[in-house]
Amino acid sequence: MRVLIDACVLYPTVMREVTLGAAQAGLFEPRWSERLLEEWARAAARHGGEQELYARSEIATLRAKFPTSIVKPDVGLKQRLWLPDQNDIHVLSSAISGSCDVILTMNAKDFPRNILAEEGVSRADPDNFLLGVFEANPSDMQRVCDAVLAEAIRLSGDDWTMRKLMKKARLPRLGKALV
């Protein structure tokens, strides 16, 4: 399954790490456009400090880990498509150009299911999508999430539980399933 990952899933960190960990485990094929990666870097820059530098470093690593994941949206497609937010047309165009099955996004209102269905694409929110991936591949996803939890504890020094971390990362259903 090919999944176009929206910028709102690539940034914040824990959601990205769980999602990309699942992709790296071979549970789905990730896709994104240069514009989505740039949106991630700009979102990080708004948080100040060296956040943009960290994001750009992560983006470079991502390109190396997933060299075939970059999709170039078709310009002609962008001109014929419509979405409630014109700024999201590049996401749908990228999904179609990349032969993606799913757009993974937190932004449900700007990706109406009926419009996506006309283009042969569906929309999924990260919590439900990753819960489905967990249900289909419980041991692989447990390993991915255990690694993310261990890294969160190491970096923050906090005593996170899986459920608390996933809830904070806006993945509460996945967190409940992992406990």
PDB file of N, CA, C and O in Angstrom, residues 1-43:
ATOM      1  N   MET A   1       0.851  -1.174   0.000  1.00  0.00           N
ATOM      2  CA  MET A   1       0.000   0.000   0.000  1.00  0.00           C
ATOM      3  C   MET A   1       0.896   1.235   0.000  1.00  0.00           C
ATOM      4  O   MET A   1       1.818   1.339   0.795  1.00  0.00           O
ATOM      5  N   ARG A   2       0.574   2.169  -0.876  1.00  0.00           N
ATOM      6  CA  ARG A   2       1.309   3.435  -0.935  1.00  0.00           C
ATOM      7  C   ARG A   2       0.515   4.501  -0.185  1.00  0.00           C
ATOM      8  O   ARG A   2      -0.681   4.674  -0.424  1.00  0.00           O
ATOM      9  N   VAL A   3       1.230   5.226   0.675  1.00  0.00           N
ATOM     10  CA  VAL A   3       0.587   6.215   1.549  1.00  0.00           C
ATOM     11  C   VAL A   3       1.292   7.550   1.404  1.00  0.00           C
ATOM     12  O   VAL A   3       2.494   7.652   1.677  1.00  0.00           O
ATOM     13  N   LEU A   4       0.556   8.571   0.965  1.00  0.00           N
ATOM     14  CA  LEU A   4       1.096   9.925   0.929  1.00  0.00           C
ATOM     15  C   LEU A   4       0.943  10.518   2.323  1.00  0.00           C
ATOM     16  O   LEU A   4      -0.156  10.566   2.866  1.00  0.00           O
ATOM     17  N   ILE A   5       2.050  10.934   2.906  1.00  0.00           N
ATOM     18  CA  ILE A   5       2.051  11.450   4.277  1.00  0.00           C
ATOM     19  C   ILE A   5       2.050  12.971   4.235  1.00  0.00           C
ATOM     20  O   ILE A   5       2.986  13.597   3.737  1.00  0.00           O
ATOM     21  N   ASP A   6       0.997  13.563   4.773  1.00  0.00           N
ATOM     22  CA  ASP A   6       0.844  15.014   4.813  1.00  0.00           C
ATOM     23  C   ASP A   6       1.834  15.610   5.817  1.00  0.00           C
ATOM     24  O   ASP A   6       2.275  14.943   6.763  1.00  0.00           O
ATOM     25  N   ALA A   7       2.151  16.875   5.645  1.00  0.00           N
ATOM     26  CA  ALA A   7       3.102  17.562   6.521  1.00  0.00           C
ATOM     27  C   ALA A   7       2.655  17.555   7.987  1.00  0.00           C
ATOM     28  O   ALA A   7       3.490  17.486   8.886  1.00  0.00           O
ATOM     29  N   CYS A   8       1.347  17.587   8.227  1.00  0.00           N
ATOM     30  CA  CYS A   8       0.846  17.608   9.609  1.00  0.00           C
ATOM     31  C   CYS A   8       1.067  16.276  10.318  1.00  0.00           C
ATOM     32  O   CYS A   8       0.908  16.195  11.538  1.00  0.00           O
ATOM     33  N   VAL A   9       1.465  15.238   9.589  1.00  0.00           N
ATOM     34  CA  VAL A   9       1.823  13.953  10.187  1.00  0.00           C
ATOM     35  C   VAL A   9       3.345  13.855  10.322  1.00  0.00           C
ATOM     36  O   VAL A   9       3.853  13.247  11.252  1.00  0.00           O
ATOM     37  N   LEU A  10       4.073  14.485   9.405  1.00  0.00           N
ATOM     38  CA  LEU A  10       5.534  14.481   9.481  1.00  0.00           C
ATOM     39  C   LEU A  10       6.054  15.346  10.630  1.00  0.00           C
ATOM     40  O   LEU A  10       7.137  15.122  11.148  1.00  0.00           O
ATOM     41  N   TYR A  11       5.293  16.324  11.012  1.00  0.00           N
ATOM     42  CA  TYR A  11       5.653  17.176  12.143  1.00  0.00           C
ATOM     43  C   TYR A  11       4.404  17.328  12.979  1.00  0.00           C
ATOM     44  O   TYR A  11       3.447  17.935  12.516  1.00  0.00           O
ATOM     45  N   PRO A  12       4.329  16.645  14.067  1.00  0.00           N
ATOM     46  CA  PRO A  12       5.215  16.498  15.217  1.00  0.00           C
ATOM     47  C   PRO A  12       6.035  15.195  15.239  1.00  0.00           C
ATOM     48  O   PRO A  12       5.729  14.223  14.545  1.00  0.00           O
ATOM     49  N   THR A  13       7.029  15.194  16.109  1.00  0.00           N
ATOM     50  CA  THR A  13       8.056  14.168  16.137  1.00  0.00           C
ATOM     51  C   THR A  13       7.544  12.761  16.413  1.00  0.00           C
ATOM     52  O   THR A  13       7.838  11.838  15.660  1.00  0.00           O
ATOM     53  N   VAL A  14       6.829  12.550  17.503  1.00  0.00           N
ATOM     54  CA  VAL A  14       6.440  11.181  17.873  1.00  0.00           C
ATOM     55  C   VAL A  14       5.545  10.571  16.804  1.00  0.00           C
ATOM     56  O   VAL A  14       5.738   9.414  16.407  1.00  0.00           O
ATOM     57  N   MET A  15       4.589  11.326  16.305  1.00  0.00           N
ATOM     58  CA  MET A  15       3.717  10.816  15.245  1.00  0.00           C
ATOM     59  C   MET A  15       4.545  10.429  14.024  1.00  0.00           C
ATOM     60  O   MET A  15       4.337   9.378  13.412  1.00  0.00           O
ATOM     61  N   ARG A  16       5.487  11.269  13.665  1.00  0.00           N
ATOM     62  CA  ARG A  16       6.361  10.984  12.519  1.00  0.00           C
ATOM     63  C   ARG A  16       7.181   9.726  12.767  1.00  0.00           C
ATOM     64  O   ARG A  16       7.281   8.857  11.900  1.00  0.00           O
ATOM     65  N   GLU A  17       7.756   9.613  13.954  1.00  0.00           N
ATOM     66  CA  GLU A  17       8.620   8.471  14.242  1.00  0.00           C
ATOM     67  C   GLU A  17       7.856   7.150  14.214  1.00  0.00           C
ATOM     68  O   GLU A  17       8.364   6.148  13.718  1.00  0.00           O
ATOM     69  N   VAL A  18       6.641   7.133  14.740  1.00  0.00           N
ATOM     70  CA  VAL A  18       5.834   5.911  14.689  1.00  0.00           C
ATOM     71  C   VAL A  18       5.463   5.601  13.238  1.00  0.00           C
ATOM     72  O   VAL A  18       5.607   4.463  12.777  1.00  0.00           O
ATOM     73  N   THR A  19       5.016   6.607  12.509  1.00  0.00           N
ATOM     74  CA  THR A  19       4.601   6.411  11.118  1.00  0.00           C
ATOM     75  C   THR A  19       5.764   5.929  10.257  1.00  0.00           C
ATOM     76  O   THR A  19       5.644   4.936   9.530  1.00  0.00           O
ATOM     77  N   LEU A  20       6.889   6.603  10.358  1.00  0.00           N
ATOM     78  CA  LEU A  20       8.038   6.225   9.530  1.00  0.00           C
ATOM     79  C   LEU A  20       8.680   4.931  10.008  1.00  0.00           C
ATOM     80  O   LEU A  20       9.255   4.183   9.204  1.00  0.00           O
ATOM     81  N   GLY A  21       8.572   4.653  11.303  1.00  0.00           N
ATOM     82  CA  GLY A  21       9.051   3.363  11.808  1.00  0.00           C
ATOM     83  C   GLY A  21       8.277   2.221  11.184  1.00  0.00           C
ATOM     84  O   GLY A  21       8.842   1.187  10.799  1.00  0.00           O
ATOM     85  N   ALA A  22       6.958   2.397  11.063  1.00  0.00           N
ATOM     86  CA  ALA A  22       6.120   1.383  10.418  1.00  0.00           C
ATOM     87  C   ALA A  22       6.502   1.238   8.944  1.00  0.00           C
ATOM     88  O   ALA A  22       6.581   0.123   8.416  1.00  0.00           O
ATOM     89  N   ALA A  23       6.773   2.353   8.294  1.00  0.00           N
ATOM     90  CA  ALA A  23       7.185   2.310   6.886  1.00  0.00           C
ATOM     91  C   ALA A  23       8.538   1.615   6.750  1.00  0.00           C
ATOM     92  O   ALA A  23       8.731   0.777   5.861  1.00  0.00           O
ATOM     93  N   GLN A  24       9.458   1.944   7.629  1.00  0.00           N
ATOM     94  CA  GLN A  24      10.783   1.335   7.572  1.00  0.00           C
ATOM     95  C   GLN A  24      10.713  -0.170   7.841  1.00  0.00           C
ATOM     96  O   GLN A  24      11.507  -0.935   7.304  1.00  0.00           O
ATOM     97  N   ALA A  25       9.737  -0.592   8.629  1.00  0.00           N
ATOM     98  CA  ALA A  25       9.536  -2.022   8.881  1.00  0.00           C
ATOM     99  C   ALA A  25       8.879  -2.716   7.690  1.00  0.00           C
ATOM    100  O   ALA A  25       8.637  -3.922   7.726  1.00  0.00           O
ATOM    101  N   GLY A  26       8.563  -1.956   6.642  1.00  0.00           N
ATOM    102  CA  GLY A  26       7.995  -2.525   5.433  1.00  0.00           C
ATOM    103  C   GLY A  26       6.493  -2.738   5.483  1.00  0.00           C
ATOM    104  O   GLY A  26       5.934  -3.486   4.683  1.00  0.00           O
ATOM    105  N   LEU A  27       5.817  -2.036   6.402  1.00  0.00           N
ATOM    106  CA  LEU A  27       4.382  -2.243   6.577  1.00  0.00           C
ATOM    107  C   LEU A  27       3.546  -1.430   5.596  1.00  0.00           C
ATOM    108  O   LEU A  27       2.364  -1.698   5.424  1.00  0.00           O
ATOM    109  N   PHE A  28       4.135  -0.428   4.967  1.00  0.00           N
ATOM    110  CA  PHE A  28       3.526   0.318   3.865  1.00  0.00           C
ATOM    111  C   PHE A  28       4.625   1.114   3.184  1.00  0.00           C
ATOM    112  O   PHE A  28       5.732   1.240   3.714  1.00  0.00           O
ATOM    113  N   GLU A  29       4.327   1.639   1.984  1.00  0.00           N
ATOM    114  CA  GLU A  29       5.288   2.451   1.233  1.00  0.00           C
ATOM    115  C   GLU A  29       4.954   3.927   1.421  1.00  0.00           C
ATOM    116  O   GLU A  29       3.884   4.366   1.011  1.00  0.00           O
ATOM    117  N   PRO A  30       5.859   4.701   2.038  1.00  0.00           N
ATOM    118  CA  PRO A  30       5.582   6.125   2.244  1.00  0.00           C
ATOM    119  C   PRO A  30       5.874   6.946   0.985  1.00  0.00           C
ATOM    120  O   PRO A  30       6.754   6.612   0.196  1.00  0.00           O
ATOM    121  N   ARG A  31       5.111   8.013   0.846  1.00  0.00           N
ATOM    122  CA  ARG A  31       5.324   8.966  -0.248  1.00  0.00           C
ATOM    123  C   ARG A  31       5.121  10.380   0.304  1.00  0.00           C
ATOM    124  O   ARG A  31       4.354  10.592   1.237  1.00  0.00           O
ATOM    125  N   TRP A  32       5.793  11.359  -0.304  1.00  0.00           N
ATOM    126  CA  TRP A  32       5.637  12.771   0.013  1.00  0.00           C
ATOM    127  C   TRP A  32       6.202  13.569  -1.142  1.00  0.00           C
ATOM    128  O   TRP A  32       6.889  13.036  -2.009  1.00  0.00           O
ATOM    129  N   SER A  33       5.907  14.829  -1.179  1.00  0.00           N
ATOM    130  CA  SER A  33       6.448  15.715  -2.208  1.00  0.00           C
ATOM    131  C   SER A  33       7.482  16.631  -1.567  1.00  0.00           C
ATOM    132  O   SER A  33       7.549  16.761  -0.343  1.00  0.00           O
ATOM    133  N   GLU A  34       8.259  17.287  -2.403  1.00  0.00           N
ATOM    134  CA  GLU A  34       9.228  18.277  -1.902  1.00  0.00           C
ATOM    135  C   GLU A  34       8.494  19.378  -1.136  1.00  0.00           C
ATOM    136  O   GLU A  34       8.973  19.857  -0.109  1.00  0.00           O
ATOM    137  N   ARG A  35       7.338  19.760  -1.640  1.00  0.00           N
ATOM    138  CA  ARG A  35       6.569  20.821  -0.970  1.00  0.00           C
ATOM    139  C   ARG A  35       6.134  20.399   0.433  1.00  0.00           C
ATOM    140  O   ARG A  35       6.173  21.200   1.364  1.00  0.00           O
ATOM    141  N   LEU A  36       5.727  19.147   0.600  1.00  0.00           N
ATOM    142  CA  LEU A  36       5.337  18.676   1.937  1.00  0.00           C
ATOM    143  C   LEU A  36       6.524  18.679   2.886  1.00  0.00           C
ATOM    144  O   LEU A  36       6.401  19.047   4.057  1.00  0.00           O
ATOM    145  N   LEU A  37       7.691  18.291   2.393  1.00  0.00           N
ATOM    146  CA  LEU A  37       8.892  18.327   3.231  1.00  0.00           C
ATOM    147  C   LEU A  37       9.236  19.768   3.617  1.00  0.00           C
ATOM    148  O   LEU A  37       9.625  20.043   4.753  1.00  0.00           O
ATOM    149  N   GLU A  38       9.057  20.684   2.673  1.00  0.00           N
ATOM    150  CA  GLU A  38       9.314  22.099   2.959  1.00  0.00           C
ATOM    151  C   GLU A  38       8.315  22.643   3.971  1.00  0.00           C
ATOM    152  O   GLU A  38       8.675  23.437   4.852  1.00  0.00           O
ATOM    153  N   GLU A  39       7.054  22.216   3.887  1.00  0.00           N
ATOM    154  CA  GLU A  39       6.050  22.635   4.872  1.00  0.00           C
ATOM    155  C   GLU A  39       6.443  22.164   6.272  1.00  0.00           C
ATOM    156  O   GLU A  39       6.258  22.891   7.245  1.00  0.00           O
ATOM    157  N   TRP A  40       6.982  20.963   6.366  1.00  0.00           N
ATOM    158  CA  TRP A  40       7.467  20.439   7.644  1.00  0.00           C
ATOM    159  C   TRP A  40       8.579  21.350   8.201  1.00  0.00           C
ATOM    160  O   TRP A  40       8.541  21.752   9.362  1.00  0.00           O
ATOM    161  N   ALA A  41       9.546  21.684   7.358  1.00  0.00           N
ATOM    162  CA  ALA A  41      10.663  22.528   7.801  1.00  0.00           C
ATOM    163  C   ALA A  41      10.171  23.911   8.240  1.00  0.00           C
ATOM    164  O   ALA A  41      10.623  24.448   9.252  1.00  0.00           O
ATOM    165  N   ARG A  42       9.221  24.482   7.508  1.00  0.00           N
ATOM    166  CA  ARG A  42       8.690  25.800   7.880  1.00  0.00           C
ATOM    167  C   ARG A  42       7.897  25.739   9.185  1.00  0.00           C
ATOM    168  O   ARG A  42       7.955  26.657   9.998  1.00  0.00           O
ATOM    169  N   ALA A  43       7.155  24.649   9.391  1.00  0.00           N
ATOM    170  CA  ALA A  43       6.417  24.485  10.654  1.00  0.00           C
ATOM    171  C   ALA A  43       7.393  24.396  11.818  1.00  0.00           C
ATOM    172  O   ALA A  43       7.164  24.991  12.874  1.00  0.00           O
TER     173      ALA A  43
END
